mmCIF file of C-alpha atoms in Angstrom:
data_model
loop_
_atom_site.group_PDB
_atom_site.id
_atom_site.type_symbol
_atom_site.label_atom_id
_atom_site.label_comp_id
_atom_site.label_asym_id
_atom_site.label_seq_id
_atom_site.Cartn_x
_atom_site.Cartn_y
_atom_site.Cartn_z
ATOM 1 C CA MET A 229 67.059 65.278 44.170
ATOM 2 C CA ARG A 230 63.873 67.317 44.488
ATOM 3 C CA GLN A 231 63.054 69.103 47.697
ATOM 4 C CA LEU A 232 59.517 68.520 49.023
ATOM 5 C CA THR A 233 57.495 71.617 49.807
ATOM 6 C CA PRO A 234 55.220 71.548 52.834
ATOM 7 C CA ARG A 235 51.573 71.010 51.915
ATOM 8 C CA ARG A 236 48.865 73.406 52.991
ATOM 9 C CA GLY A 237 45.406 72.557 54.290
ATOM 10 C CA VAL A 238 43.971 69.898 56.572
ATOM 11 C CA THR A 239 43.787 66.191 56.181
ATOM 12 C CA LEU A 240 40.641 64.129 56.107
ATOM 13 C CA ILE A 241 41.427 62.740 59.563
ATOM 14 C CA GLU A 242 41.639 66.241 61.039
ATOM 15 C CA VAL A 243 38.265 67.189 59.505
ATOM 16 C CA LEU A 244 36.632 64.034 60.883
ATOM 17 C CA ILE A 245 38.040 64.647 64.365
ATOM 18 C CA GLY A 246 36.636 68.192 64.268
ATOM 19 C CA LEU A 247 33.216 66.889 63.219
ATOM 20 C CA VAL A 248 33.177 64.286 66.003
ATOM 21 C CA ILE A 249 34.038 66.897 68.643
ATOM 22 C CA THR A 250 31.317 69.230 67.303
ATOM 23 C CA ALA A 251 28.747 66.421 67.351
ATOM 24 C CA ILE A 252 29.619 65.495 70.941
ATOM 25 C CA LEU A 253 29.234 69.120 72.068
ATOM 26 C CA ALA A 254 25.896 69.473 70.234
ATOM 27 C CA VAL A 255 24.495 66.319 71.848
ATOM 28 C CA ALA A 256 25.625 67.518 75.283
ATOM 29 C CA ALA A 257 24.034 70.974 74.815
ATOM 30 C CA ALA A 258 20.674 69.890 73.326
ATOM 31 C CA PRO A 259 18.751 69.400 76.628
ATOM 32 C CA TYR A 260 19.849 72.808 77.898
ATOM 33 C CA TYR A 261 18.793 74.428 74.641
ATOM 34 C CA VAL A 262 15.282 72.970 74.964
ATOM 35 C CA ASP A 263 15.031 74.363 78.514
ATOM 36 C CA TYR A 264 16.224 77.740 77.258
ATOM 37 C CA ILE A 265 13.558 77.815 74.522
ATOM 38 C CA GLN A 266 10.771 76.909 76.963
ATOM 39 C CA ASN A 267 11.863 79.582 79.441
ATOM 40 C CA ALA A 268 12.136 82.139 76.633
ATOM 41 C CA ARG A 269 8.544 81.376 75.610
ATOM 42 C CA LEU A 270 7.397 81.774 79.209
ATOM 43 C CA ARG A 271 9.163 85.153 79.441
ATOM 44 C CA GLU A 272 7.573 86.193 76.153
ATOM 45 C CA GLY A 273 4.133 85.247 77.505
ATOM 46 C CA GLY A 274 4.745 87.251 80.674
ATOM 47 C CA ASP A 275 5.816 90.281 78.680
ATOM 48 C CA ALA A 276 2.703 89.989 76.493
ATOM 49 C CA LEU A 277 0.506 89.745 79.596
ATOM 50 C CA LEU A 278 2.045 92.882 81.108
ATOM 51 C CA ALA A 279 1.690 94.771 77.810
ATOM 52 C CA GLU A 280 -1.992 93.838 77.523
ATOM 53 C CA ALA A 281 -2.624 94.805 81.162
ATOM 54 C CA LEU A 282 -1.072 98.225 80.607
ATOM 55 C CA TYR A 283 -3.141 98.605 77.430
ATOM 56 C CA ALA A 284 -6.355 97.664 79.266
ATOM 57 C CA GLN A 285 -5.615 100.144 82.034
ATOM 58 C CA SER A 286 -4.868 102.960 79.581
ATOM 59 C CA GLU A 287 -8.036 102.207 77.583
ATOM 60 C CA ALA A 288 -10.104 102.350 80.789
ATOM 61 C CA LEU A 289 -8.655 105.786 81.516
ATOM 62 C CA LYS A 290 -9.081 106.997 77.935
ATOM 63 C CA ARG A 291 -12.640 105.708 77.482
ATOM 64 C CA ASN A 292 -13.738 106.583 81.025
ATOM 65 C CA THR A 293 -15.314 103.152 81.410
ATOM 66 C CA VAL A 294 -14.605 99.640 82.721
ATOM 67 C CA VAL A 295 -12.182 97.541 80.645
ATOM 68 C CA ARG A 296 -11.508 93.855 81.325
ATOM 69 C CA LEU A 297 -8.341 91.856 80.720
ATOM 70 C CA SER A 298 -8.873 88.099 80.566
ATOM 71 C CA ALA A 299 -6.302 85.337 80.211
ATOM 72 C CA ASP A 300 -8.322 82.338 79.054
ATOM 73 C CA GLY A 301 -6.574 79.372 77.500
ATOM 74 C CA ASN A 302 -4.008 80.540 74.988
ATOM 75 C CA GLU A 303 -5.537 83.990 74.436
ATOM 76 C CA LEU A 304 -5.243 87.384 76.115
ATOM 77 C CA ARG A 305 -8.316 89.540 75.502
ATOM 78 C CA VAL A 306 -9.043 93.180 76.336
ATOM 79 C CA THR A 307 -12.767 93.973 76.354
ATOM 80 C CA ASP A 308 -14.727 97.170 76.978
ATOM 81 C CA VAL A 309 -17.420 95.921 79.384
ATOM 82 C CA GLY A 310 -18.684 99.356 80.398
ATOM 83 C CA VAL A 311 -21.086 99.484 77.461
ATOM 84 C CA ALA A 312 -24.405 97.692 76.875
ATOM 85 C CA VAL A 313 -22.801 95.198 74.486
ATOM 86 C CA PRO A 314 -19.182 94.347 75.421
ATOM 87 C CA VAL A 315 -16.685 95.174 72.670
ATOM 88 C CA VAL A 316 -13.406 93.288 72.216
ATOM 89 C CA LEU A 317 -10.744 95.962 71.852
ATOM 90 C CA ARG A 318 -7.804 93.667 71.274
ATOM 91 C CA SER A 319 -7.049 89.970 71.338
ATOM 92 C CA ARG A 320 -3.616 88.360 71.335
ATOM 93 C CA ALA A 321 -2.769 84.686 71.068
ATOM 94 C CA LEU A 322 -0.061 83.403 73.365
ATOM 95 C CA THR A 323 2.905 81.503 71.975
ATOM 96 C CA GLU A 324 2.206 77.847 71.221
ATOM 97 C CA GLY A 325 2.135 75.791 74.405
ATOM 98 C CA LEU A 326 1.388 78.687 76.786
ATOM 99 C CA THR A 327 -1.866 79.062 78.686
ATOM 100 C CA GLY A 328 -3.374 81.647 80.999
ATOM 101 C CA ASP A 329 -4.979 80.596 84.269
ATOM 102 C CA GLY A 330 -8.422 81.978 83.411
ATOM 103 C CA ASN A 331 -8.325 84.949 85.772
ATOM 104 C CA THR A 332 -9.651 88.357 84.789
ATOM 105 C CA VAL A 333 -9.040 91.870 86.013
ATOM 106 C CA ASP A 334 -11.344 94.855 85.518
ATOM 107 C CA PHE A 335 -9.945 98.373 85.386
ATOM 108 C CA GLY A 336 -12.238 101.279 86.209
ATOM 109 C CA SER A 337 -12.191 104.762 84.716
ATOM 110 C CA ASP A 338 -9.645 105.799 87.361
ATOM 111 C CA GLY A 339 -7.210 103.015 86.368
ATOM 112 C CA MET A 340 -7.812 101.064 89.574
ATOM 113 C CA THR A 341 -9.162 97.552 89.814
ATOM 114 C CA ARG A 342 -12.877 96.848 90.075
ATOM 115 C CA PRO A 343 -14.497 96.017 92.408
ATOM 116 C CA ALA A 344 -12.540 98.612 94.356
ATOM 117 C CA GLY A 345 -9.868 97.257 96.657
ATOM 118 C CA THR A 346 -9.321 93.915 94.927
ATOM 119 C CA ALA A 347 -5.904 92.666 93.950
ATOM 120 C CA VAL A 348 -5.588 90.116 91.141
ATOM 121 C CA GLN A 349 -2.900 87.625 90.136
ATOM 122 C CA ILE A 350 -2.696 86.124 86.653
ATOM 123 C CA ASP A 351 -0.305 83.268 85.896
ATOM 124 C CA ILE A 352 1.102 82.002 82.605
ATOM 125 C CA ALA A 353 2.119 78.338 82.382
ATOM 126 C CA TYR A 354 3.591 75.996 79.786
ATOM 127 C CA THR A 355 1.337 73.065 78.898
ATOM 128 C CA GLY A 356 2.709 69.792 80.225
ATOM 129 C CA LEU A 357 5.311 71.377 82.529
ATOM 130 C CA SER A 358 5.041 72.110 86.214
ATOM 131 C CA CYS A 359 6.451 75.434 87.337
ATOM 132 C CA THR A 360 9.729 75.034 89.221
ATOM 133 C CA ASN A 361 12.877 77.073 89.702
ATOM 134 C CA GLU A 362 14.061 75.490 86.456
ATOM 135 C CA TYR A 363 10.891 76.354 84.494
ATOM 136 C CA ARG A 364 10.043 79.874 85.584
ATOM 137 C CA CYS A 365 6.343 80.636 85.044
ATOM 138 C CA PRO A 366 5.612 84.381 85.204
ATOM 139 C CA ARG A 367 2.921 85.959 87.387
ATOM 140 C CA LEU A 368 1.325 89.361 86.902
ATOM 141 C CA THR A 369 0.123 90.981 90.112
ATOM 142 C CA VAL A 370 -2.270 93.921 89.815
ATOM 143 C CA GLU A 371 -2.632 95.759 93.116
ATOM 144 C CA ALA A 372 -5.893 97.393 94.215
ATOM 145 C CA GLY A 373 -4.564 100.830 93.295
ATOM 146 C CA GLY A 374 -3.733 99.727 89.748
ATOM 147 C CA ALA A 375 0.013 99.221 90.230
ATOM 148 C CA MET A 376 1.348 96.218 88.295
ATOM 149 C CA ARG A 377 4.308 93.938 88.877
ATOM 150 C CA LEU A 378 5.490 91.078 86.679
ATOM 151 C CA CYS A 379 7.386 88.400 88.593
ATOM 152 C CA ALA A 380 9.684 86.223 86.503
ATOM 153 C CA ASN A 381 8.914 83.166 88.649
ATOM 154 C CA LYS A 382 5.576 82.847 90.411
ATOM 155 C CA LEU A 383 7.173 80.625 93.052
ATOM 156 C CA ASN A 384 9.314 83.540 94.256
ATOM 157 C CA CYS A 385 6.609 86.186 93.890
ATOM 158 C CA PRO A 386 5.364 87.673 97.180
#
């Protein structure tokens, strides 16, 4: 009589059970993944806005003139407006679905906002979504003295 040796590997039933469990977990996680992607895009837009604001402020100091940052539609634009014909220094498109609120901030040759003493807030939003604690829309606040703060959620920004 021949002795049977134990077989190695997995059976078809075990593979199918593993696939079913994986599919159930993927279906359960999909809505949270979409929220994560939208919030990541909002954070990316906020970071881009802060970077462009710092660039505009440094260009105003370097050029000894007035430089404007505008957040119109899906574009961030830095423009030298202290010359006879305004010159676009840099333009950056926001990630698909993000929009700026249309506000602008002017930096003078001293790095402070113009007109003197004005504070400006610029918001980034995701098209079709309202900003909540779940969808955190960033807000850039530029103080009158030129100090900048990026709030992760404009609803919690003082």
